[in-house]
Backbone as a chain_set.jsonl record, in Angstrom:
{"seq": "XXXXXXXXXXXXXXXXXXXXXXXXXXXXXXXXXXXXXXXXXXXXXXXXXXXXXXXXXXXXXXXXXXXXXXXXXXXXXXXXXXXXXXXXXXXXXXXXXXXXXXXXXXXXXXX", "coords": {"N": [[52.564, -0.255, -43.09], [52.131, -0.069, -39.752], [50.745, 2.204, -37.337], [52.074, 3.003, -34.286], [51.26, 4.356, -31.513], [52.995, 6.138, -28.96], [55.337, 4.634, -28.94], [57.822, 5.689, -29.325], [60.848, 6.342, -27.686], [61.523, 8.802, -26.729], [60.263, 11.917, -25.412], [57.886, 14.146, -26.935], [58.857, 16.75, -26.803], [61.58, 16.285, -26.235], [62.319, 14.976, -28.586], [61.841, 16.985, -30.458], [63.674, 18.912, -29.535], [66.041, 17.511, -30.016], [66.047, 16.912, -32.787], [65.096, 18.999, -34.389], [66.707, 21.039, -35.652], [68.215, 19.597, -37.543], [66.19, 18.618, -39.268], [65.04, 20.97, -40.042], [67.066, 22.033, -41.652], [67.015, 20.139, -43.709], [64.489, 20.595, -44.749], [64.794, 23.221, -45.688], [66.668, 22.691, -47.663], [65.124, 21.245, -49.488], [63.311, 23.257, -50.211], [65.109, 25.045, -51.413], [65.947, 23.481, -53.571], [63.539, 23.311, -55.061], [63.14, 26.039, -55.652], [65.468, 26.49, -57.153], [64.95, 24.823, -59.281], [62.801, 26.168, -60.438], [64.143, 28.418, -61.334], [65.88, 27.442, -63.193], [67.225, 27.025, -66.506], [65.068, 26.69, -69.28], [62.706, 26.964, -68.095], [60.074, 26.673, -65.675], [57.765, 25.529, -66.568], [58.435, 23.514, -68.3], [59.048, 21.207, -66.861], [56.924, 20.592, -65.28], [55.183, 18.505, -65.739], [56.737, 16.334, -65.383], [57.335, 13.039, -64.33], [58.793, 12.501, -62.01], [58.893, 14.934, -60.607], [56.191, 15.363, -60.217], [55.543, 13.186, -58.516], [57.176, 13.879, -56.392], [56.077, 16.312, -55.506], [53.542, 15.409, -54.737], [54.312, 13.745, -52.642], [55.365, 15.636, -50.89], [53.018, 16.943, -50.242], [51.792, 14.946, -48.738], [53.389, 15.011, -46.502], [52.487, 17.146, -45.036], [50.141, 16.324, -44.017], [47.85, 15.724, -41.331], [47.496, 13.155, -40.512], [48.838, 10.109, -39.161], [51.492, 7.994, -40.468], [52.834, 9.118, -42.536], [55.39, 8.712, -43.727], [55.17, 6.201, -44.93], [53.143, 6.65, -46.844], [54.373, 8.662, -48.388], [56.647, 7.294, -49.277], [55.461, 5.295, -50.824], [54.396, 6.841, -52.851], [56.701, 7.543, -54.102], [57.618, 5.265, -55.217], [57.763, 2.546, -57.54], [55.002, 0.766, -57.988], [54.113, -1.205, -59.549], [54.092, -4.553, -60.147], [54.239, -6.067, -62.323], [55.831, -7.737, -65.052], [58.108, -6.247, -67.335], [58.071, -5.872, -70.887], [60.475, -5.321, -72.049], [63.59, -4.675, -70.502], [63.79, -1.572, -68.94], [65.686, 0.164, -67.864], [68.846, 0.422, -66.209], [69.196, 1.842, -63.929], [67.527, 3.242, -61.06], [64.745, 5.512, -60.944], [63.558, 6.858, -58.892], [60.92, 7.382, -58.762], [57.786, 6.341, -60.097], [57.461, 5.825, -63.557], [55.243, 4.976, -64.733], [51.823, 5.568, -65.029], [48.407, 5.482, -64.008], [45.648, 5.649, -66.097], [42.495, 7.381, -66.604], [40.938, 5.548, -67.829], [41.642, 3.169, -66.807], [43.877, 2.069, -67.816], [47.413, 1.548, -67.983], [50.046, 3.687, -68.471], [53.278, 4.593, -69.678], [55.368, 7.305, -68.871]], "CA": [[53.243, 0.033, -41.845], [51.142, 0.324, -38.76], [51.092, 3.324, -36.472], [52.119, 2.549, -32.904], [51.424, 5.546, -30.678], [53.701, 5.986, -27.698], [56.45, 3.693, -29.027], [59.1, 6.4, -29.367], [61.381, 6.413, -26.329], [61.674, 10.2, -26.341], [59.048, 12.723, -25.369], [57.808, 14.998, -28.118], [59.765, 17.881, -26.59], [62.95, 15.805, -26.402], [62.529, 14.71, -30.007], [61.923, 18.294, -31.108], [64.964, 19.503, -29.147], [67.123, 16.736, -30.602], [66.027, 16.754, -34.246], [64.516, 20.109, -35.149], [67.663, 21.738, -36.517], [68.541, 18.704, -38.663], [65.079, 18.568, -40.202], [64.907, 22.327, -40.569], [68.04, 22.131, -42.739], [66.54, 19.315, -44.817], [63.343, 21.295, -45.332], [65.328, 24.34, -46.458], [67.305, 22.118, -48.853], [64.04, 20.941, -50.43], [62.819, 24.544, -50.716], [66.136, 25.561, -52.323], [65.875, 22.666, -54.793], [62.364, 23.712, -55.838], [63.41, 27.379, -56.184], [66.482, 26.331, -58.202], [64.258, 24.21, -60.418], [62.033, 27.236, -61.086], [65.057, 29.366, -61.968], [66.727, 26.765, -64.179], [66.91, 27.263, -67.914], [64.013, 25.825, -69.79], [61.472, 27.401, -67.454], [59.415, 25.7, -64.81], [56.676, 24.846, -67.28], [58.954, 22.348, -68.995], [59.16, 20.017, -66.026], [55.752, 20.445, -64.413], [54.545, 17.204, -65.976], [57.717, 15.274, -65.184], [56.815, 12.057, -63.362], [59.522, 12.599, -60.741], [58.466, 16.136, -59.901], [54.811, 15.142, -59.792], [55.582, 12.311, -57.333], [57.82, 14.647, -55.325], [55.084, 17.265, -54.974], [52.519, 14.63, -54.031], [54.909, 13.298, -51.383], [55.416, 16.811, -50.012], [51.647, 17.15, -49.755], [51.554, 13.952, -47.683], [54.133, 15.39, -45.294], [51.727, 18.135, -44.269], [48.918, 15.691, -43.536], [47.832, 15.484, -39.889], [47.333, 11.721, -40.259], [50.085, 9.343, -39.05], [51.807, 7.142, -41.61], [53.306, 9.979, -43.627], [56.538, 8.141, -44.431], [54.687, 5.109, -45.78], [52.44, 7.216, -48.008], [55.356, 9.349, -49.232], [57.487, 6.282, -49.928], [54.675, 4.632, -51.856], [54.301, 7.763, -53.98], [58.01, 7.607, -54.753], [57.994, 3.897, -55.576], [57.034, 1.889, -58.622], [54.204, -0.265, -57.337], [53.729, -2.201, -60.536], [54.892, -5.763, -60.014], [54.211, -6.773, -63.591], [57.087, -7.773, -65.79], [58.186, -5.42, -68.527], [58.438, -6.595, -72.099], [61.902, -5.091, -72.169], [64.141, -3.951, -69.364], [63.791, -0.175, -69.353], [66.845, 0.917, -67.401], [69.637, -0.197, -65.152], [69.127, 2.685, -62.75], [66.218, 3.63, -60.555], [64.418, 6.91, -61.178], [63.061, 7.451, -57.659], [59.474, 7.52, -58.887], [57.286, 5.488, -61.17], [57.125, 6.461, -64.832], [53.947, 4.452, -65.167], [50.676, 6.174, -64.37], [47.129, 4.901, -64.36], [44.761, 6.596, -66.777], [41.1, 7.315, -66.164], [40.33, 4.372, -68.47], [42.138, 1.971, -66.143], [45.101, 1.607, -68.462], [48.653, 2.037, -67.41], [50.927, 4.193, -69.515], [54.571, 5.053, -69.205], [55.668, 8.677, -69.285]], "C": [[52.205, 0.553, -40.865], [51.667, 1.507, -37.946], [50.994, 2.853, -35.033], [52.337, 3.753, -32.002], [52.154, 5.216, -29.379], [54.897, 5.058, -27.754], [57.807, 4.376, -29.162], [59.578, 6.583, -27.922], [61.51, 7.845, -25.814], [60.308, 10.858, -26.192], [59.028, 13.572, -26.638], [58.76, 16.186, -27.988], [61.218, 17.46, -26.768], [63.273, 15.565, -27.876], [62.668, 16.014, -30.782], [63.263, 18.958, -30.792], [66.126, 18.805, -29.856], [67.191, 16.862, -32.125], [65.574, 17.966, -35.043], [65.508, 20.734, -36.119], [68.045, 20.892, -37.735], [67.428, 18.722, -39.709], [64.759, 19.935, -40.792], [65.832, 22.491, -41.772], [67.576, 21.321, -43.951], [65.355, 19.975, -45.521], [63.815, 22.465, -46.186], [66.039, 23.845, -47.724], [66.259, 21.772, -49.906], [63.507, 22.239, -51.039], [63.809, 25.135, -51.716], [66.124, 24.793, -53.637], [64.703, 23.107, -55.662], [62.54, 25.114, -56.421], [64.416, 27.315, -57.33], [65.86, 25.738, -59.463], [63.448, 25.258, -61.171], [62.941, 28.184, -61.862], [65.869, 28.743, -63.1], [66.267, 27.082, -65.589], [65.889, 26.246, -68.386], [62.681, 26.175, -69.154], [60.827, 26.29, -66.661], [58.341, 24.915, -65.54], [57.156, 23.571, -67.95], [58.983, 21.087, -68.168], [57.93, 19.77, -65.159], [55.078, 19.086, -64.568], [55.524, 16.041, -65.798], [57.228, 14.328, -64.076], [57.516, 12.15, -62.01], [59.062, 13.804, -59.924], [57.03, 15.991, -59.401], [54.774, 14.275, -58.525], [56.17, 13.049, -56.135], [56.827, 15.6, -54.676], [53.966, 16.533, -54.224], [53.048, 14.134, -52.683], [55.016, 14.46, -50.396], [54.034, 17.109, -49.429], [51.343, 16.183, -48.61], [52.249, 14.335, -46.383], [53.368, 16.38, -44.428], [50.412, 17.567, -43.75], [48.965, 15.517, -42.013], [47.744, 13.998, -39.533], [48.689, 11.035, -40.101], [50.284, 8.452, -40.275], [52.318, 7.929, -42.799], [54.44, 9.334, -44.413], [56.1, 7.008, -45.355], [54.029, 5.67, -47.036], [53.422, 7.914, -48.953], [56.223, 8.331, -49.975], [56.731, 5.568, -51.04], [54.507, 5.535, -53.079], [55.605, 7.811, -54.774], [58.507, 6.222, -55.169], [57.159, 3.405, -56.746], [56.303, 0.7, -58.014], [53.736, -1.344, -58.297], [54.655, -3.388, -60.429], [54.928, -6.576, -61.298], [55.564, -6.714, -64.286], [57.007, -6.877, -67.009], [58.508, -6.308, -69.725], [59.944, -6.503, -72.332], [62.376, -4.38, -70.911], [64.302, -2.495, -69.782], [65.034, 0.583, -68.921], [67.572, 0.125, -66.322], [69.448, 0.553, -63.831], [67.687, 2.955, -62.34], [66.008, 5.114, -60.825], [63.917, 7.598, -59.909], [61.583, 7.716, -57.674], [59.047, 6.662, -60.071], [56.979, 6.301, -62.413], [55.726, 6.059, -65.284], [52.825, 5.087, -64.356], [49.409, 5.482, -64.857], [46.264, 5.981, -64.993], [43.354, 6.438, -66.237], [40.381, 6.119, -66.769], [40.815, 3.068, -67.838], [43.382, 1.401, -66.786], [46.314, 2.156, -67.719], [49.551, 2.466, -68.551], [52.231, 4.658, -68.878], [54.826, 6.448, -69.721], [57.088, 8.776, -69.736]], "O": [[51.492, 1.515, -41.149], [52.869, 1.762, -37.885], [49.95, 2.359, -34.607], [53.48, 4.135, -31.749], [51.954, 4.157, -28.785], [55.438, 4.713, -26.704], [58.838, 3.706, -29.119], [58.792, 6.938, -27.045], [61.595, 8.071, -24.608], [59.321, 10.407, -26.775], [60.04, 13.696, -27.328], [59.398, 16.579, -28.964], [62.005, 18.184, -27.378], [64.356, 15.906, -28.351], [63.52, 16.128, -31.664], [63.912, 19.504, -31.684], [67.091, 19.459, -30.252], [68.284, 16.914, -32.69], [65.665, 17.956, -36.271], [65.182, 20.939, -37.288], [68.183, 21.422, -38.838], [67.7, 18.83, -40.904], [64.263, 20.035, -41.914], [65.422, 23.031, -42.8], [67.726, 21.765, -45.089], [65.239, 19.915, -46.745], [63.299, 22.682, -47.282], [66.008, 24.524, -48.751], [66.489, 21.985, -51.096], [63.277, 22.311, -52.247], [63.403, 25.667, -52.75], [66.274, 25.388, -54.704], [64.857, 23.262, -56.874], [62.136, 25.362, -57.557], [64.254, 27.988, -58.348], [66.215, 26.119, -60.578], [63.408, 25.245, -62.401], [62.561, 28.694, -62.916], [66.484, 29.465, -63.885], [65.095, 27.367, -65.837], [65.864, 25.099, -67.94], [61.634, 25.729, -69.623], [61.017, 25.109, -66.951], [58.039, 23.777, -65.181], [56.372, 22.643, -68.148], [58.945, 19.99, -68.724], [57.911, 18.818, -64.378], [54.471, 18.58, -63.625], [55.166, 14.889, -66.04], [56.769, 14.772, -63.024], [56.897, 11.904, -60.975], [58.868, 13.711, -58.712], [56.695, 16.439, -58.305], [54.06, 14.593, -57.575], [55.72, 12.869, -55.004], [56.743, 15.686, -53.45], [53.503, 17.005, -53.186], [52.311, 14.109, -51.697], [54.782, 14.284, -49.2], [53.908, 17.482, -48.263], [50.708, 16.562, -47.626], [51.762, 14.026, -45.295], [53.581, 16.443, -43.217], [49.648, 18.282, -43.102], [50.02, 15.195, -41.465], [47.903, 13.632, -38.369], [49.614, 11.354, -40.847], [49.342, 8.195, -41.024], [52.245, 7.466, -43.937], [54.451, 9.4, -45.642], [56.623, 6.883, -46.462], [54.315, 5.229, -48.149], [53.319, 7.775, -50.171], [56.497, 8.493, -51.164], [57.305, 5.27, -52.088], [54.479, 5.052, -54.211], [55.603, 8.088, -55.974], [59.694, 6.042, -55.44], [56.004, 3.795, -56.917], [56.932, -0.264, -57.576], [53.045, -2.284, -57.902], [55.867, -3.254, -60.597], [55.559, -7.631, -61.363], [56.329, -5.764, -64.122], [55.956, -6.765, -67.64], [59.137, -7.358, -69.588], [60.592, -7.464, -72.749], [61.646, -3.578, -70.327], [64.872, -2.202, -70.833], [65.4, 1.566, -69.565], [66.994, -0.715, -65.631], [69.53, -0.037, -62.754], [66.763, 2.904, -63.153], [66.967, 5.879, -60.923], [63.862, 8.827, -59.87], [61.037, 8.226, -56.696], [59.856, 6.309, -60.929], [56.321, 7.339, -62.341], [55.111, 6.727, -66.116], [52.887, 5.129, -63.127], [49.354, 4.966, -65.973], [46.167, 7.094, -64.477], [43.054, 5.491, -65.509], [39.326, 5.718, -66.278], [40.44, 1.984, -68.285], [43.889, 0.365, -66.355], [46.221, 3.102, -66.937], [49.79, 1.703, -69.486], [52.278, 5.055, -67.714], [54.537, 6.749, -70.879], [57.538, 9.854, -70.125]]}, "num_chains": 1, "name": "protein.A"}
């Protein structure tokens, strides 16, 4: 996705006035989710290596980047980019992040 500066019809101030409260609420919802996850039974250490949480945290990191294209980078982190066919269908439902990770040896493993 390319970055097209100046293509939004609103000024930055208008966009901030229009959308700040909505996005503030969404940000607080994410913070509440992460706090709830820390407080949940099983302890936070149990899910730190979960592929979904890892992708989620990496996507959050992208949101704070000063570079344009944040949504593309975040979406790619939350997408399975492997186009190869599986030997067996693994699930009917999507997980919201890829279970497959690349190892330092260039292999791909599923978590």
